[in-house]
PDB file of C-alpha atoms and ligand atoms in Angstrom:
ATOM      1  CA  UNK L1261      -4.863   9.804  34.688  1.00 97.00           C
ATOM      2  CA  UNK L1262      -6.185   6.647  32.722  1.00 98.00           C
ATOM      3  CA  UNK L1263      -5.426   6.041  29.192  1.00 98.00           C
ATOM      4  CA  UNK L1264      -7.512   2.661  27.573  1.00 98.00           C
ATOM      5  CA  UNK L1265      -8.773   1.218  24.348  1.00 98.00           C
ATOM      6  CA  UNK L1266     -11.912   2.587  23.765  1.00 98.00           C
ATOM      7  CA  UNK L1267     -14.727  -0.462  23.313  1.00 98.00           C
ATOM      8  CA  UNK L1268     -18.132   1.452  23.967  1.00 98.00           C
ATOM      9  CA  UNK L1269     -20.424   3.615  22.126  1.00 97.00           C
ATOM     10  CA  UNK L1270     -20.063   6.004  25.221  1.00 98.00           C
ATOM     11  CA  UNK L1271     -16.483   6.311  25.302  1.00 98.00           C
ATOM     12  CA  UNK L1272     -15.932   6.336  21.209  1.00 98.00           C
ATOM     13  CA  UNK L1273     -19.090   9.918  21.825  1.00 98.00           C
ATOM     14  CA  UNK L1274     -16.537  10.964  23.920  1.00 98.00           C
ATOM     15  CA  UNK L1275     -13.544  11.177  21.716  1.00 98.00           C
ATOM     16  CA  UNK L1276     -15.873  12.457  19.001  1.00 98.00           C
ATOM     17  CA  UNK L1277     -16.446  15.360  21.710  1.00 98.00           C
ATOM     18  CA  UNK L1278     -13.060  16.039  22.226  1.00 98.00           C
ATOM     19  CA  UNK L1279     -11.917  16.087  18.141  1.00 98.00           C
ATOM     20  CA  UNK L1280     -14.969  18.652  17.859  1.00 98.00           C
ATOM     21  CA  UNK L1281     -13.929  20.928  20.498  1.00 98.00           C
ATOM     22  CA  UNK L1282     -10.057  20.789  19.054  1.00 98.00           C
ATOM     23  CA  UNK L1283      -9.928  20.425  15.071  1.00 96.00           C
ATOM     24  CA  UNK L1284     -13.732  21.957  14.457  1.00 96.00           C
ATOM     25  CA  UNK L1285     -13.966  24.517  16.801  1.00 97.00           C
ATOM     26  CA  UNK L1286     -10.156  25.393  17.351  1.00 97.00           C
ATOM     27  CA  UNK L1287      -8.735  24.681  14.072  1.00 95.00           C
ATOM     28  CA  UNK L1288     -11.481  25.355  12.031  1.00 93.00           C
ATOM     29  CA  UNK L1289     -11.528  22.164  10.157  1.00 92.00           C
ATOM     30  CA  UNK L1290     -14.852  21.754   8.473  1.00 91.00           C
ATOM     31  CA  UNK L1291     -16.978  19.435  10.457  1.00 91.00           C
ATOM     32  CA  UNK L1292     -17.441  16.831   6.866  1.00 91.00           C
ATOM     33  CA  UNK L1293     -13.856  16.341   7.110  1.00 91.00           C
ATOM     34  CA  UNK L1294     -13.358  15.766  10.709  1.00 94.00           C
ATOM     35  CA  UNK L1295     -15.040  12.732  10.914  1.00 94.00           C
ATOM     36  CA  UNK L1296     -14.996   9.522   8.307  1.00 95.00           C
ATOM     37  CA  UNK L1297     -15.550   6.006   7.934  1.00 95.00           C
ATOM     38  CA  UNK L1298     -12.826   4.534  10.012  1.00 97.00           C
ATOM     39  CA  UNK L1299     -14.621   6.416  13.213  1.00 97.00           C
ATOM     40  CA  UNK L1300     -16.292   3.099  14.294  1.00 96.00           C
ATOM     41  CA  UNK L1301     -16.649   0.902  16.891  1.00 95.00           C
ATOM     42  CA  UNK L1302     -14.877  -2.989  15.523  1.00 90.00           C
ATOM     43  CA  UNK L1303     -13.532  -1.257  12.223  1.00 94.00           C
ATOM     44  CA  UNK L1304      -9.949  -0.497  10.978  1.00 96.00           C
ATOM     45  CA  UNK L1305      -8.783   1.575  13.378  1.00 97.00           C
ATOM     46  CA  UNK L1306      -8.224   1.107  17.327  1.00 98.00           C
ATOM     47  CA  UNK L1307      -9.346   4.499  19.288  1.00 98.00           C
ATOM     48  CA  UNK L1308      -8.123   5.840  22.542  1.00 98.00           C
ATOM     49  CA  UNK L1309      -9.282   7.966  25.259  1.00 98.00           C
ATOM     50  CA  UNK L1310      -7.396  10.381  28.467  1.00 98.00           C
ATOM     51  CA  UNK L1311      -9.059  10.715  31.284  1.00 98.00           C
ATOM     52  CA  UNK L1312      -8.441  12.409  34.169  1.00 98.00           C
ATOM     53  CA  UNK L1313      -9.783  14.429  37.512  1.00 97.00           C
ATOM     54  CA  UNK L1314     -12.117  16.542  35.364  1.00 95.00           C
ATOM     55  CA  UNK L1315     -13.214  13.803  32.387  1.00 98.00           C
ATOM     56  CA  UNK L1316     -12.187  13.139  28.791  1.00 98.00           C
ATOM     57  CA  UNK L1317      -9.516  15.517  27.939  1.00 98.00           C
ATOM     58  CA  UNK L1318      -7.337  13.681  25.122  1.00 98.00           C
ATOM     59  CA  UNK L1319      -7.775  10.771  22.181  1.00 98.00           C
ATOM     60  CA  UNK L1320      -6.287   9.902  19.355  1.00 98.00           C
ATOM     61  CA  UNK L1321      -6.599   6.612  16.428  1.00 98.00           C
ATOM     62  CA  UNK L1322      -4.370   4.277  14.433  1.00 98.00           C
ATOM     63  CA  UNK L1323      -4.809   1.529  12.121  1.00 98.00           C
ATOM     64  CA  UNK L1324      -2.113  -0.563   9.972  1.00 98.00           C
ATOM     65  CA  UNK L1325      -1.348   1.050   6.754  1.00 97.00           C
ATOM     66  CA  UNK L1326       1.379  -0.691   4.407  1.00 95.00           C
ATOM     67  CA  UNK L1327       2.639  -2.284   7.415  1.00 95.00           C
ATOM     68  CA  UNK L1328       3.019   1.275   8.987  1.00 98.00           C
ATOM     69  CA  UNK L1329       0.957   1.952  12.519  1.00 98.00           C
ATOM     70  CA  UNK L1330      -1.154   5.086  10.689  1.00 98.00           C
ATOM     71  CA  UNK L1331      -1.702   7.472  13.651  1.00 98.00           C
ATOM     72  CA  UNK L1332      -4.435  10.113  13.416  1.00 98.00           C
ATOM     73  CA  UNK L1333      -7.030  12.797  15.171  1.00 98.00           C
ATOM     74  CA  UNK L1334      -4.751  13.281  18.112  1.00 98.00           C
ATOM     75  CA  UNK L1335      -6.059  15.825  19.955  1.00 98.00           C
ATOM     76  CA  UNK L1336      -5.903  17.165  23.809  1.00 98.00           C
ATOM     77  CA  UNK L1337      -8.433  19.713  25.130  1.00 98.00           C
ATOM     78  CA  UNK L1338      -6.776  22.944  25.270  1.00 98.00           C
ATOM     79  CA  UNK L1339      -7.193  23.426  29.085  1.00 98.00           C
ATOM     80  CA  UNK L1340      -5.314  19.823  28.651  1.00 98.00           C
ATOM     81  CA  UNK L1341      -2.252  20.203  27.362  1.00 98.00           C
ATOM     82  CA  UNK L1342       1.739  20.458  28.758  1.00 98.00           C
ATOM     83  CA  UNK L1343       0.661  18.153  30.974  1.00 98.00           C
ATOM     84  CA  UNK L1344       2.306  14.942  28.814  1.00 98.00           C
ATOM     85  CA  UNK L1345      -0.872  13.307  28.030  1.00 98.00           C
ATOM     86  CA  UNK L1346      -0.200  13.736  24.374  1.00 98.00           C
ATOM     87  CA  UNK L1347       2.698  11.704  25.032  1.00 98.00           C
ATOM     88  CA  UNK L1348       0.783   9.215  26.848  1.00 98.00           C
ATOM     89  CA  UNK L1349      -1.690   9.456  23.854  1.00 98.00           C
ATOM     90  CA  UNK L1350       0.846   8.479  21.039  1.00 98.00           C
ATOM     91  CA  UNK L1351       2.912   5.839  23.130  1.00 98.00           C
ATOM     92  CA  UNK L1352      -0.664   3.993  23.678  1.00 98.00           C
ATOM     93  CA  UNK L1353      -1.281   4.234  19.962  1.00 98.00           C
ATOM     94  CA  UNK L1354       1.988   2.926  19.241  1.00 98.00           C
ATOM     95  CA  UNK L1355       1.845   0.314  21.887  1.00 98.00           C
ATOM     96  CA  UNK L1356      -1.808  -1.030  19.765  1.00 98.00           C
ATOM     97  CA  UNK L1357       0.086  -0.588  16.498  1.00 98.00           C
ATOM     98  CA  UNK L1358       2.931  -2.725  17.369  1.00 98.00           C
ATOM     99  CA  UNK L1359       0.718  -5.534  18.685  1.00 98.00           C
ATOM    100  CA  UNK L1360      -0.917  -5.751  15.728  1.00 97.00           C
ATOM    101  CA  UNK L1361       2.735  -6.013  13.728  1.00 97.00           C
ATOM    102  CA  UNK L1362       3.517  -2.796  13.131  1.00 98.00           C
ATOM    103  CA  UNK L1363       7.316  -1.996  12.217  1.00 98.00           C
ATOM    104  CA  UNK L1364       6.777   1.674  12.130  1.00 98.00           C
ATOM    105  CA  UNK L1365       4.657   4.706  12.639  1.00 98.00           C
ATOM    106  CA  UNK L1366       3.374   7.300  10.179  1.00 98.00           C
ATOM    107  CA  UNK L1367       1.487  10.393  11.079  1.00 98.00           C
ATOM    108  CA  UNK L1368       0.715  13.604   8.995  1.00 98.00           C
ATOM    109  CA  UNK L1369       2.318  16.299  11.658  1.00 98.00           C
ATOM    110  CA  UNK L1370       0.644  19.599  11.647  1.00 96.00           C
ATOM    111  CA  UNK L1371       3.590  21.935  11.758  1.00 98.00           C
ATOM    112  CA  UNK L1372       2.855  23.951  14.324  1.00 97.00           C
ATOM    113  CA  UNK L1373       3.117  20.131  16.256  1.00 97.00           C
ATOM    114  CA  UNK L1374       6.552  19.028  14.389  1.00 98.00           C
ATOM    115  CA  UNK L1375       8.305  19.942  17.775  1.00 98.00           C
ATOM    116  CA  UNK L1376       5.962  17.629  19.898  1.00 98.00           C
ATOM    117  CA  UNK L1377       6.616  14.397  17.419  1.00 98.00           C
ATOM    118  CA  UNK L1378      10.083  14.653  17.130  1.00 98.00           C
ATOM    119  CA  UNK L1379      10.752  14.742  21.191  1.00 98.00           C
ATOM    120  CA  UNK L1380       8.943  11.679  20.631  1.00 98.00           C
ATOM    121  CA  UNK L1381      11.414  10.175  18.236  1.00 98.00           C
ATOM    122  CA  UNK L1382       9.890  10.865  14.584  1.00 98.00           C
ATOM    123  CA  UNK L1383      11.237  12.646  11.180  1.00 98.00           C
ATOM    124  CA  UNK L1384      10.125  14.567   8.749  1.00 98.00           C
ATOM    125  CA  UNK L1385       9.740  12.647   5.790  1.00 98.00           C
ATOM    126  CA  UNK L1386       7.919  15.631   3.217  1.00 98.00           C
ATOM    127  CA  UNK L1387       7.628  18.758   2.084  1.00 98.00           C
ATOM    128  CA  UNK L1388       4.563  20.975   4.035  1.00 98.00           C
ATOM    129  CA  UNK L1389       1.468  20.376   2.191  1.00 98.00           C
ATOM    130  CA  UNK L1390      -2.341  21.484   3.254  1.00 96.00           C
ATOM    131  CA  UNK L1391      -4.512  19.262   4.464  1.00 92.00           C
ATOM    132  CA  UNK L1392      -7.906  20.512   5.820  1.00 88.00           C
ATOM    133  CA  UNK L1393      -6.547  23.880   5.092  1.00 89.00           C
ATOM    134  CA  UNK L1394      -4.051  23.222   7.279  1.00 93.00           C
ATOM    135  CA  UNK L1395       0.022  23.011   6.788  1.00 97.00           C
ATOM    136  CA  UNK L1396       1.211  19.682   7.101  1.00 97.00           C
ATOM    137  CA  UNK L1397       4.242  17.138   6.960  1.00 98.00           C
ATOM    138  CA  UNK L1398       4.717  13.339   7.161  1.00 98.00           C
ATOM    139  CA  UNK L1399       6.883  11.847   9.644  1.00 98.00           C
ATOM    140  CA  UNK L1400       7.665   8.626  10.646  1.00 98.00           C
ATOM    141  CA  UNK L1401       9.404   6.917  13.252  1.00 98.00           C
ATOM    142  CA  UNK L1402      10.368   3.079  14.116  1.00 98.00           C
ATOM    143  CA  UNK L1403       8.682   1.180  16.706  1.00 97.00           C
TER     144      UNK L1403
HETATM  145  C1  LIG V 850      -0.043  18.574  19.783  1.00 93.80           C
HETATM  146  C2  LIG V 850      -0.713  18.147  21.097  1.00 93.80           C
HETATM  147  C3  LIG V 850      -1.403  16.794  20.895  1.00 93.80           C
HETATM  148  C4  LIG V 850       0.364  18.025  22.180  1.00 93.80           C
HETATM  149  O1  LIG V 850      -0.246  17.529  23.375  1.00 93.80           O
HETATM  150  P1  LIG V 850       0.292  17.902  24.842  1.00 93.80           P
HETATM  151  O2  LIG V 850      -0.457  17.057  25.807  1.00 93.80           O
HETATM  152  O3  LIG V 850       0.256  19.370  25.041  1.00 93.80           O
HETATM  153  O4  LIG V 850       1.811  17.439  24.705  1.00 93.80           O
HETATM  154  P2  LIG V 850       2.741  16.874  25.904  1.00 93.80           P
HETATM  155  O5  LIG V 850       2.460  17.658  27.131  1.00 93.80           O
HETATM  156  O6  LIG V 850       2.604  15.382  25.984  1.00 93.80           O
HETATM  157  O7  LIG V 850       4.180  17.240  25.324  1.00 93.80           O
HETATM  158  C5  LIG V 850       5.254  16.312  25.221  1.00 93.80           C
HETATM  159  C6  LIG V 850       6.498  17.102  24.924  1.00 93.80           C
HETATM  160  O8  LIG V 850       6.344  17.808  23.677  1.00 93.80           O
HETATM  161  C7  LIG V 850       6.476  19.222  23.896  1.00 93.80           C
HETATM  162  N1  LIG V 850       5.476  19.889  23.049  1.00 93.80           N
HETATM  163  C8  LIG V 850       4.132  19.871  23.189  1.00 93.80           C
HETATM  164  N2  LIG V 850       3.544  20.572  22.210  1.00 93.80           N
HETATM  165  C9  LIG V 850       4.563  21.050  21.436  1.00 93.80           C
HETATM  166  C10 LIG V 850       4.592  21.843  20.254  1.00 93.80           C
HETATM  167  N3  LIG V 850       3.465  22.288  19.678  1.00 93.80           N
HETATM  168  N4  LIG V 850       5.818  22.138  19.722  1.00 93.80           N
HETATM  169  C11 LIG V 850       6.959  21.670  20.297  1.00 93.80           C
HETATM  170  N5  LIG V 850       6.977  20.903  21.414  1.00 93.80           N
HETATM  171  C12 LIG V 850       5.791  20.603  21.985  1.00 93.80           C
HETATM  172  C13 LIG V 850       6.197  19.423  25.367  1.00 93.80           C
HETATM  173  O9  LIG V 850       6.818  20.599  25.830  1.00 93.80           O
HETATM  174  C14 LIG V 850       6.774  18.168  25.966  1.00 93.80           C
HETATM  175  O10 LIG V 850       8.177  18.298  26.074  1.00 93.80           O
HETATM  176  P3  LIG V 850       8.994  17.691  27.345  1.00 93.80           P
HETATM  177  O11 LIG V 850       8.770  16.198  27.273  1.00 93.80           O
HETATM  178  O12 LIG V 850      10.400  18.093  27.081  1.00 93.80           O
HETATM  179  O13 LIG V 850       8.379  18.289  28.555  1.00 93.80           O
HETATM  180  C15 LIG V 850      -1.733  19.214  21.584  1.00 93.80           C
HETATM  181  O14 LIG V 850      -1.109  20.473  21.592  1.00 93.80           O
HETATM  182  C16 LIG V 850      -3.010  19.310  20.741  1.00 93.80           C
HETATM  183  O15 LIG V 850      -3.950  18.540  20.931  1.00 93.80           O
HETATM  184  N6  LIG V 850      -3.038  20.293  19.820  1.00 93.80           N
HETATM  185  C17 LIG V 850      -4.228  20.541  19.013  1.00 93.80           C
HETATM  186  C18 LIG V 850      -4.538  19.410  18.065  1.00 93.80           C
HETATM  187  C19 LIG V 850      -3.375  19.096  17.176  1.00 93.80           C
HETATM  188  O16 LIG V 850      -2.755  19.974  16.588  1.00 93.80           O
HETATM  189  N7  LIG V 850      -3.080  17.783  17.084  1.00 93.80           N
HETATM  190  C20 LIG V 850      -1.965  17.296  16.295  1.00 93.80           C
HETATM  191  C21 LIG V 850      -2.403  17.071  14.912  1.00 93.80           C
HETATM  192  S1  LIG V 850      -1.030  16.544  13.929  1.00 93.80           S
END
């Protein structure tokens, strides 16, 4: 298993790949919304990308937001998952955030995921509201 920084055209496809398969596909989210103008190479946010015996499975983003590490798009192939690389996933994110002076994490937490960010040491912070037709919550966590 290989978690990096993504840096190439290639690799950023990849991750593109990946969200598609998960939110668009799986979750329904319509396409418009899944992707937006911080999904470049060199902009706002840093992008990461799983790998392992049978390709690109996971990725995730983050940029600084308010001084917060703003984590986003997480997403593991289905075929992927309970095997910790969404773990992986958010500790790399975190790892980029806090490098660039990052005090804390945000995320908006699906519900259905609450479980999965608070083993990895965030709160709930909100009420549920909808987001891409979807329940949501923000939590937060310190770095
Ligand atoms: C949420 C998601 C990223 C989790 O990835 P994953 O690779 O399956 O998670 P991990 O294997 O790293 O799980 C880490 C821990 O969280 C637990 N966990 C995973 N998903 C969970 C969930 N939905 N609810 C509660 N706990 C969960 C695991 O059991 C594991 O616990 P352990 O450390 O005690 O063994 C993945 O299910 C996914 O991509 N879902 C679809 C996209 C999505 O909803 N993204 C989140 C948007 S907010």
């Amino acid at each position: 298993m290989d978690i990096k920084k993504i840096t190439t055209a290639e690799d950023l496809e990849k991750a593109f790949s990946i969200r598609k398969k998960v939110f668009v596909e799986e979750q329904k989210v319509p396409v418009e919304e899944e992707i937006d103008g911080f999904d470049v190479l060199d902009g706002d946010c840093e992008h990461v990308l799983l790998t392992d015996d049978h390709g690109a499975v996971g990725t995730g983003r983050v940029r600084l937001v308010d001084g917060y590490g703003k984590i986003q798009r997480v997403a593991i192939l289905i075929e992927a998952r309970k095997n910790g690389y969404g773990k992986v996933i958010i500790t790399k994110l975190e790892q980029l955030a806090a490098a660039r002076g990052a005090k804390k994490a945000k995320l908006d937490a699906q519900v259905h995921a609450i479980g999965f960010y608070e083993k990895l040491g965030y709160t709930v912070q909100s009420e549920v509201f909808m987001d891409a037709g979807i329940e949501h919550v923000l939590m937060t966590k310190e770095l």
